[in-house]
Amino acid sequence: MTGKIIPFPSREAAAARVFKLTVQGLNKHPAKIIEMRDRGKWAGYTSEAKAYELYVQASGFDEDPARYDEAGALYLEAIALDPELALAHTNLGNILWKKGDAESALHRYRLALELSPYQPEANYNIGYTWLERGDATQAVVWLLKAVQ
């Protein structure tokens, strides 16, 4: 089973999907499903324990400018283990944005949204980037997506 975050509107919906997949026998030996949390809020599931561990470790560093490079490297390691780890793409985008690389940050936010369209933070960050660039129309489009 490839580790990935599965976007669902609620824990119950996610649990129902995992149960359905298990019952259908799509994976005879289901991997342990790890509940993803981002700053205390439910964010999805992954089956890649090491990717999740790296993600959590990086999350502890990504607010400290002196550790941006370290956090970025850990997010990249997590993504290498689980390329569909949308939250790692979003948080890596945040690091890149804070370091002044808006284009690379936008790329990461868009990747995250391709993997998990229900990420308000990625939508908000794209909107904020458009606002910073002076395009209020595009900013509003993305900011509205963040609150839907």
Short mmCIF file of N, CA and C in Angstrom, two decimals:
data_model
loop_
_atom_site.label_atom_id
_atom_site.label_comp_id
_atom_site.label_asym_id
_atom_site.label_seq_id
_atom_site.Cartn_x
_atom_site.Cartn_y
_atom_site.Cartn_z
N MET A 1 0.85 -1.17 0.00
CA MET A 1 0.00 0.00 0.00
C MET A 1 0.89 1.23 0.00
N THR A 2 0.67 2.11 -0.93
CA THR A 2 1.42 3.36 -0.99
C THR A 2 0.89 4.27 0.10
N GLY A 3 1.78 4.85 0.88
CA GLY A 3 1.34 5.77 1.92
C GLY A 3 0.85 7.05 1.29
N LYS A 4 -0.27 7.53 1.76
CA LYS A 4 -0.77 8.80 1.28
C LYS A 4 -1.79 9.34 2.25
N ILE A 5 -1.98 10.62 2.19
CA ILE A 5 -3.04 11.23 2.95
C ILE A 5 -4.30 11.12 2.11
N ILE A 6 -5.35 10.66 2.72
CA ILE A 6 -6.61 10.51 2.02
C ILE A 6 -7.54 11.62 2.52
N PRO A 7 -7.92 12.56 1.64
CA PRO A 7 -8.75 13.67 2.09
C PRO A 7 -10.20 13.23 2.33
N PHE A 8 -10.72 13.52 3.49
CA PHE A 8 -12.11 13.23 3.82
C PHE A 8 -12.64 14.38 4.67
N PRO A 9 -13.95 14.61 4.61
CA PRO A 9 -14.52 15.71 5.38
C PRO A 9 -14.55 15.46 6.88
N SER A 10 -14.41 14.20 7.31
CA SER A 10 -14.47 13.91 8.74
C SER A 10 -13.72 12.62 9.04
N ARG A 11 -13.45 12.42 10.31
CA ARG A 11 -12.82 11.16 10.74
C ARG A 11 -13.72 9.98 10.41
N GLU A 12 -15.02 10.18 10.62
CA GLU A 12 -15.96 9.09 10.40
C GLU A 12 -15.94 8.65 8.93
N ALA A 13 -15.90 9.62 8.02
CA ALA A 13 -15.87 9.28 6.59
C ALA A 13 -14.57 8.54 6.26
N ALA A 14 -13.48 9.00 6.82
CA ALA A 14 -12.19 8.35 6.58
C ALA A 14 -12.20 6.93 7.15
N ALA A 15 -12.71 6.78 8.36
CA ALA A 15 -12.76 5.45 8.98
C ALA A 15 -13.64 4.51 8.16
N ALA A 16 -14.75 5.03 7.65
CA ALA A 16 -15.63 4.21 6.82
C ALA A 16 -14.92 3.75 5.56
N ARG A 17 -14.13 4.63 4.95
CA ARG A 17 -13.40 4.28 3.73
C ARG A 17 -12.33 3.23 4.02
N VAL A 18 -11.58 3.41 5.10
CA VAL A 18 -10.56 2.43 5.46
C VAL A 18 -11.21 1.08 5.72
N PHE A 19 -12.32 1.08 6.43
CA PHE A 19 -13.03 -0.16 6.72
C PHE A 19 -13.48 -0.83 5.41
N LYS A 20 -14.05 -0.03 4.51
CA LYS A 20 -14.53 -0.57 3.24
C LYS A 20 -13.38 -1.19 2.44
N LEU A 21 -12.25 -0.50 2.38
CA LEU A 21 -11.10 -1.04 1.65
C LEU A 21 -10.61 -2.34 2.27
N THR A 22 -10.60 -2.39 3.58
CA THR A 22 -10.14 -3.59 4.28
C THR A 22 -11.10 -4.74 4.03
N VAL A 23 -12.40 -4.46 4.15
CA VAL A 23 -13.41 -5.50 3.95
C VAL A 23 -13.37 -6.02 2.52
N GLN A 24 -13.17 -5.14 1.57
CA GLN A 24 -13.13 -5.56 0.16
C GLN A 24 -11.89 -6.39 -0.14
N GLY A 25 -10.96 -6.41 0.77
CA GLY A 25 -9.77 -7.23 0.58
C GLY A 25 -8.79 -6.64 -0.43
N LEU A 26 -8.83 -5.32 -0.63
CA LEU A 26 -7.91 -4.70 -1.57
C LEU A 26 -6.47 -4.79 -1.06
N ASN A 27 -6.34 -4.98 0.23
CA ASN A 27 -5.02 -5.15 0.81
C ASN A 27 -5.14 -6.25 1.86
N LYS A 28 -4.62 -7.43 1.56
CA LYS A 28 -4.78 -8.57 2.45
C LYS A 28 -4.10 -8.37 3.79
N HIS A 29 -3.06 -7.56 3.81
CA HIS A 29 -2.35 -7.27 5.06
C HIS A 29 -2.28 -5.75 5.22
N PRO A 30 -3.37 -5.13 5.64
CA PRO A 30 -3.39 -3.67 5.68
C PRO A 30 -2.31 -3.11 6.60
N ALA A 31 -1.66 -2.08 6.09
CA ALA A 31 -0.65 -1.39 6.90
C ALA A 31 -1.35 -0.66 8.03
N LYS A 32 -0.61 -0.41 9.06
CA LYS A 32 -1.16 0.38 10.14
C LYS A 32 -1.48 1.78 9.60
N ILE A 33 -2.69 2.21 9.81
CA ILE A 33 -3.11 3.53 9.36
C ILE A 33 -2.80 4.52 10.47
N ILE A 34 -2.07 5.57 10.14
CA ILE A 34 -1.66 6.56 11.12
C ILE A 34 -2.50 7.81 10.94
N GLU A 35 -3.09 8.25 12.02
CA GLU A 35 -3.88 9.48 11.96
C GLU A 35 -2.92 10.66 11.90
N MET A 36 -3.10 11.49 10.89
CA MET A 36 -2.25 12.67 10.72
C MET A 36 -2.88 13.84 11.48
N ARG A 37 -2.05 14.58 12.17
CA ARG A 37 -2.50 15.78 12.85
C ARG A 37 -1.53 16.89 12.47
N ASP A 38 -2.08 18.06 12.26
CA ASP A 38 -1.25 19.22 11.94
C ASP A 38 -1.56 20.29 12.96
N ARG A 39 -0.61 20.53 13.84
CA ARG A 39 -0.77 21.49 14.93
C ARG A 39 -2.05 21.22 15.73
N GLY A 40 -2.24 19.93 16.04
CA GLY A 40 -3.34 19.52 16.88
C GLY A 40 -4.64 19.25 16.17
N LYS A 41 -4.76 19.58 14.89
CA LYS A 41 -6.01 19.38 14.16
C LYS A 41 -5.89 18.15 13.27
N TRP A 42 -7.00 17.42 13.16
CA TRP A 42 -7.02 16.25 12.29
C TRP A 42 -6.74 16.67 10.86
N ALA A 43 -5.90 15.91 10.15
CA ALA A 43 -5.51 16.32 8.80
C ALA A 43 -5.54 15.19 7.79
N GLY A 44 -5.82 13.97 8.18
CA GLY A 44 -5.86 12.87 7.23
C GLY A 44 -5.18 11.64 7.80
N TYR A 45 -4.85 10.72 6.91
CA TYR A 45 -4.21 9.48 7.31
C TYR A 45 -3.06 9.16 6.36
N THR A 46 -2.10 8.43 6.87
CA THR A 46 -1.01 7.91 6.05
C THR A 46 -0.68 6.52 6.57
N SER A 47 -0.04 5.73 5.75
CA SER A 47 0.40 4.41 6.20
C SER A 47 1.91 4.31 6.28
N GLU A 48 2.59 5.40 6.01
CA GLU A 48 4.06 5.42 6.05
C GLU A 48 4.53 6.01 7.37
N ALA A 49 4.85 5.15 8.32
CA ALA A 49 5.23 5.60 9.66
C ALA A 49 6.46 6.50 9.64
N LYS A 50 7.47 6.15 8.87
CA LYS A 50 8.70 6.95 8.84
C LYS A 50 8.44 8.33 8.22
N ALA A 51 7.62 8.39 7.18
CA ALA A 51 7.28 9.68 6.57
C ALA A 51 6.56 10.56 7.59
N TYR A 52 5.65 9.97 8.33
CA TYR A 52 4.92 10.73 9.35
C TYR A 52 5.87 11.22 10.44
N GLU A 53 6.79 10.36 10.85
CA GLU A 53 7.77 10.73 11.87
C GLU A 53 8.62 11.92 11.40
N LEU A 54 9.06 11.88 10.18
CA LEU A 54 9.85 12.99 9.63
C LEU A 54 9.02 14.27 9.53
N TYR A 55 7.77 14.11 9.12
CA TYR A 55 6.85 15.25 9.03
C TYR A 55 6.68 15.92 10.40
N VAL A 56 6.46 15.12 11.42
CA VAL A 56 6.27 15.65 12.78
C VAL A 56 7.55 16.35 13.25
N GLN A 57 8.69 15.73 13.00
CA GLN A 57 9.97 16.33 13.39
C GLN A 57 10.16 17.68 12.69
N ALA A 58 9.91 17.72 11.40
CA ALA A 58 10.06 18.97 10.64
C ALA A 58 9.10 20.04 11.16
N SER A 59 7.89 19.64 11.50
CA SER A 59 6.89 20.59 12.01
C SER A 59 7.37 21.28 13.27
N GLY A 60 8.22 20.62 14.02
CA GLY A 60 8.76 21.22 15.23
C GLY A 60 9.82 22.28 14.96
N PHE A 61 10.34 22.31 13.74
CA PHE A 61 11.41 23.25 13.40
C PHE A 61 10.97 24.38 12.47
N ASP A 62 9.80 24.24 11.85
CA ASP A 62 9.48 25.15 10.75
C ASP A 62 9.05 26.56 11.16
N GLU A 63 9.02 26.84 12.44
CA GLU A 63 8.75 28.20 12.90
C GLU A 63 10.03 28.93 13.32
N ASP A 64 11.14 28.23 13.30
CA ASP A 64 12.42 28.79 13.73
C ASP A 64 13.28 29.11 12.50
N PRO A 65 13.46 30.40 12.17
CA PRO A 65 14.23 30.75 10.97
C PRO A 65 15.61 30.09 10.91
N ALA A 66 16.22 29.86 12.05
CA ALA A 66 17.54 29.24 12.07
C ALA A 66 17.48 27.77 11.65
N ARG A 67 16.27 27.18 11.66
CA ARG A 67 16.13 25.76 11.34
C ARG A 67 15.31 25.51 10.07
N TYR A 68 15.06 26.55 9.28
CA TYR A 68 14.29 26.39 8.05
C TYR A 68 14.91 25.34 7.13
N ASP A 69 16.22 25.40 6.95
CA ASP A 69 16.88 24.44 6.06
C ASP A 69 16.71 23.01 6.57
N GLU A 70 16.85 22.85 7.88
CA GLU A 70 16.70 21.52 8.48
C GLU A 70 15.27 21.02 8.31
N ALA A 71 14.30 21.89 8.58
CA ALA A 71 12.89 21.51 8.41
C ALA A 71 12.61 21.16 6.96
N GLY A 72 13.11 21.98 6.03
CA GLY A 72 12.90 21.71 4.61
C GLY A 72 13.47 20.37 4.19
N ALA A 73 14.65 20.05 4.67
CA ALA A 73 15.27 18.76 4.34
C ALA A 73 14.44 17.59 4.89
N LEU A 74 13.90 17.75 6.09
CA LEU A 74 13.07 16.69 6.67
C LEU A 74 11.77 16.52 5.89
N TYR A 75 11.16 17.64 5.47
CA TYR A 75 9.95 17.53 4.65
C TYR A 75 10.27 16.82 3.33
N LEU A 76 11.40 17.14 2.74
CA LEU A 76 11.79 16.47 1.49
C LEU A 76 12.01 14.98 1.70
N GLU A 77 12.58 14.60 2.83
CA GLU A 77 12.75 13.17 3.13
C GLU A 77 11.40 12.48 3.28
N ALA A 78 10.48 13.16 3.97
CA ALA A 78 9.13 12.60 4.15
C ALA A 78 8.45 12.43 2.80
N ILE A 79 8.60 13.42 1.94
CA ILE A 79 7.99 13.37 0.60
C ILE A 79 8.63 12.26 -0.23
N ALA A 80 9.92 12.06 -0.07
CA ALA A 80 10.59 10.97 -0.81
C ALA A 80 10.01 9.61 -0.41
N LEU A 81 9.69 9.46 0.86
CA LEU A 81 9.10 8.20 1.33
C LEU A 81 7.63 8.08 0.95
N ASP A 82 6.94 9.21 0.90
CA ASP A 82 5.52 9.22 0.58
C ASP A 82 5.22 10.45 -0.27
N PRO A 83 5.39 10.36 -1.59
CA PRO A 83 5.20 11.51 -2.46
C PRO A 83 3.80 12.12 -2.40
N GLU A 84 2.84 11.38 -1.88
CA GLU A 84 1.47 11.88 -1.79
C GLU A 84 1.16 12.52 -0.44
N LEU A 85 2.17 12.78 0.34
CA LEU A 85 1.99 13.39 1.66
C LEU A 85 1.75 14.89 1.48
N ALA A 86 0.51 15.23 1.22
CA ALA A 86 0.14 16.60 0.85
C ALA A 86 0.54 17.63 1.90
N LEU A 87 0.38 17.30 3.16
CA LEU A 87 0.73 18.26 4.22
C LEU A 87 2.21 18.59 4.22
N ALA A 88 3.04 17.64 3.87
CA ALA A 88 4.48 17.91 3.80
C ALA A 88 4.77 18.89 2.66
N HIS A 89 4.06 18.74 1.54
CA HIS A 89 4.22 19.69 0.43
C HIS A 89 3.80 21.09 0.88
N THR A 90 2.67 21.18 1.57
CA THR A 90 2.19 22.48 2.04
C THR A 90 3.19 23.12 2.98
N ASN A 91 3.66 22.37 3.95
CA ASN A 91 4.58 22.94 4.93
C ASN A 91 5.94 23.26 4.31
N LEU A 92 6.37 22.46 3.35
CA LEU A 92 7.60 22.79 2.63
C LEU A 92 7.40 24.09 1.86
N GLY A 93 6.23 24.26 1.28
CA GLY A 93 5.90 25.53 0.62
C GLY A 93 6.00 26.70 1.58
N ASN A 94 5.53 26.50 2.80
CA ASN A 94 5.62 27.58 3.81
C ASN A 94 7.07 27.95 4.09
N ILE A 95 7.92 26.95 4.20
CA ILE A 95 9.34 27.21 4.43
C ILE A 95 9.92 28.00 3.26
N LEU A 96 9.63 27.55 2.05
CA LEU A 96 10.15 28.21 0.86
C LEU A 96 9.66 29.66 0.78
N TRP A 97 8.40 29.87 1.12
CA TRP A 97 7.85 31.23 1.10
C TRP A 97 8.57 32.12 2.11
N LYS A 98 8.77 31.58 3.30
CA LYS A 98 9.45 32.35 4.36
C LYS A 98 10.89 32.69 3.96
N LYS A 99 11.49 31.83 3.12
CA LYS A 99 12.86 32.08 2.66
C LYS A 99 12.89 32.97 1.43
N GLY A 100 11.71 33.41 0.97
CA GLY A 100 11.65 34.34 -0.15
C GLY A 100 11.51 33.72 -1.53
N ASP A 101 11.25 32.42 -1.60
CA ASP A 101 11.11 31.73 -2.88
C ASP A 101 9.63 31.45 -3.15
N ALA A 102 8.90 32.51 -3.52
CA ALA A 102 7.45 32.40 -3.71
C ALA A 102 7.09 31.44 -4.84
N GLU A 103 7.86 31.40 -5.92
CA GLU A 103 7.54 30.51 -7.04
C GLU A 103 7.60 29.05 -6.63
N SER A 104 8.65 28.67 -5.92
CA SER A 104 8.76 27.28 -5.46
C SER A 104 7.68 26.97 -4.43
N ALA A 105 7.35 27.95 -3.59
CA ALA A 105 6.29 27.76 -2.61
C ALA A 105 4.96 27.50 -3.31
N LEU A 106 4.65 28.32 -4.32
CA LEU A 106 3.41 28.13 -5.08
C LEU A 106 3.36 26.74 -5.72
N HIS A 107 4.49 26.29 -6.23
CA HIS A 107 4.56 24.96 -6.82
C HIS A 107 4.18 23.90 -5.78
N ARG A 108 4.73 24.02 -4.58
CA ARG A 108 4.42 23.05 -3.51
C ARG A 108 2.95 23.12 -3.09
N TYR A 109 2.41 24.32 -2.98
CA TYR A 109 1.00 24.47 -2.61
C TYR A 109 0.10 23.82 -3.67
N ARG A 110 0.45 24.02 -4.93
CA ARG A 110 -0.37 23.42 -6.00
C ARG A 110 -0.26 21.90 -5.99
N LEU A 111 0.93 21.38 -5.75
CA LEU A 111 1.08 19.93 -5.62
C LEU A 111 0.22 19.40 -4.48
N ALA A 112 0.25 20.09 -3.37
CA ALA A 112 -0.53 19.67 -2.21
C ALA A 112 -2.02 19.63 -2.55
N LEU A 113 -2.49 20.64 -3.28
CA LEU A 113 -3.91 20.69 -3.63
C LEU A 113 -4.28 19.64 -4.67
N GLU A 114 -3.35 19.27 -5.53
CA GLU A 114 -3.61 18.16 -6.45
C GLU A 114 -3.82 16.86 -5.68
N LEU A 115 -3.05 16.70 -4.62
CA LEU A 115 -3.13 15.48 -3.82
C LEU A 115 -4.30 15.49 -2.84
N SER A 116 -4.60 16.66 -2.31
CA SER A 116 -5.64 16.79 -1.29
C SER A 116 -6.31 18.15 -1.44
N PRO A 117 -7.37 18.22 -2.24
CA PRO A 117 -8.01 19.50 -2.53
C PRO A 117 -8.66 20.18 -1.32
N TYR A 118 -8.76 19.48 -0.21
CA TYR A 118 -9.44 20.03 0.96
C TYR A 118 -8.47 20.65 1.96
N GLN A 119 -7.43 21.26 1.49
CA GLN A 119 -6.44 21.87 2.37
C GLN A 119 -6.63 23.38 2.41
N PRO A 120 -7.31 23.89 3.41
CA PRO A 120 -7.51 25.33 3.48
C PRO A 120 -6.20 26.11 3.54
N GLU A 121 -5.20 25.57 4.21
CA GLU A 121 -3.94 26.30 4.35
C GLU A 121 -3.27 26.53 3.01
N ALA A 122 -3.25 25.52 2.15
CA ALA A 122 -2.63 25.68 0.84
C ALA A 122 -3.39 26.71 0.00
N ASN A 123 -4.73 26.64 0.02
CA ASN A 123 -5.53 27.63 -0.70
C ASN A 123 -5.28 29.03 -0.16
N TYR A 124 -5.26 29.16 1.15
CA TYR A 124 -5.01 30.47 1.77
C TYR A 124 -3.63 31.00 1.36
N ASN A 125 -2.64 30.14 1.40
CA ASN A 125 -1.28 30.57 1.08
C ASN A 125 -1.14 31.02 -0.37
N ILE A 126 -1.83 30.33 -1.27
CA ILE A 126 -1.82 30.77 -2.67
C ILE A 126 -2.51 32.13 -2.77
N GLY A 127 -3.64 32.29 -2.08
CA GLY A 127 -4.34 33.57 -2.09
C GLY A 127 -3.49 34.69 -1.52
N TYR A 128 -2.82 34.41 -0.44
CA TYR A 128 -1.97 35.43 0.19
C TYR A 128 -0.82 35.81 -0.73
N THR A 129 -0.27 34.83 -1.43
CA THR A 129 0.82 35.11 -2.37
C THR A 129 0.33 36.02 -3.49
N TRP A 130 -0.88 35.76 -4.01
CA TRP A 130 -1.44 36.64 -5.04
C TRP A 130 -1.66 38.05 -4.47
N LEU A 131 -2.10 38.12 -3.24
CA LEU A 131 -2.31 39.43 -2.60
C LEU A 131 -0.99 40.19 -2.51
N GLU A 132 0.05 39.49 -2.10
CA GLU A 132 1.39 40.09 -2.01
C GLU A 132 1.87 40.59 -3.37
N ARG A 133 1.45 39.91 -4.43
CA ARG A 133 1.84 40.30 -5.78
C ARG A 133 0.96 41.42 -6.34
N GLY A 134 -0.06 41.81 -5.58
CA GLY A 134 -0.91 42.91 -5.99
C GLY A 134 -2.10 42.52 -6.85
N ASP A 135 -2.40 41.22 -6.95
CA ASP A 135 -3.55 40.78 -7.75
C ASP A 135 -4.68 40.38 -6.80
N ALA A 136 -5.49 41.39 -6.45
CA ALA A 136 -6.58 41.16 -5.48
C ALA A 136 -7.63 40.20 -6.02
N THR A 137 -7.88 40.22 -7.32
CA THR A 137 -8.89 39.33 -7.90
C THR A 137 -8.50 37.86 -7.69
N GLN A 138 -7.28 37.51 -8.06
CA GLN A 138 -6.81 36.14 -7.85
C GLN A 138 -6.74 35.80 -6.36
N ALA A 139 -6.34 36.76 -5.56
CA ALA A 139 -6.26 36.53 -4.12
C ALA A 139 -7.62 36.14 -3.56
N VAL A 140 -8.65 36.86 -3.95
CA VAL A 140 -10.00 36.57 -3.45
C VAL A 140 -10.45 35.19 -3.88
N VAL A 141 -10.17 34.81 -5.12
CA VAL A 141 -10.56 33.48 -5.60
C VAL A 141 -9.99 32.40 -4.69
N TRP A 142 -8.71 32.49 -4.41
CA TRP A 142 -8.05 31.46 -3.60
C TRP A 142 -8.43 31.56 -2.13
N LEU A 143 -8.57 32.76 -1.62
CA LEU A 143 -8.96 32.90 -0.21
C LEU A 143 -10.37 32.37 0.04
N LEU A 144 -11.25 32.56 -0.92
CA LEU A 144 -12.60 31.99 -0.77
C LEU A 144 -12.57 30.46 -0.76
N LYS A 145 -11.69 29.87 -1.56
CA LYS A 145 -11.53 28.42 -1.54
C LYS A 145 -11.07 27.94 -0.17
N ALA A 146 -10.29 28.76 0.50
CA ALA A 146 -9.76 28.37 1.81
C ALA A 146 -10.85 28.27 2.86
N VAL A 147 -11.92 29.01 2.70
CA VAL A 147 -12.98 29.01 3.73
C VAL A 147 -14.18 28.18 3.34
N GLN A 148 -14.16 27.58 2.17
CA GLN A 148 -15.30 26.73 1.75
C GLN A 148 -15.24 25.37 2.36
#
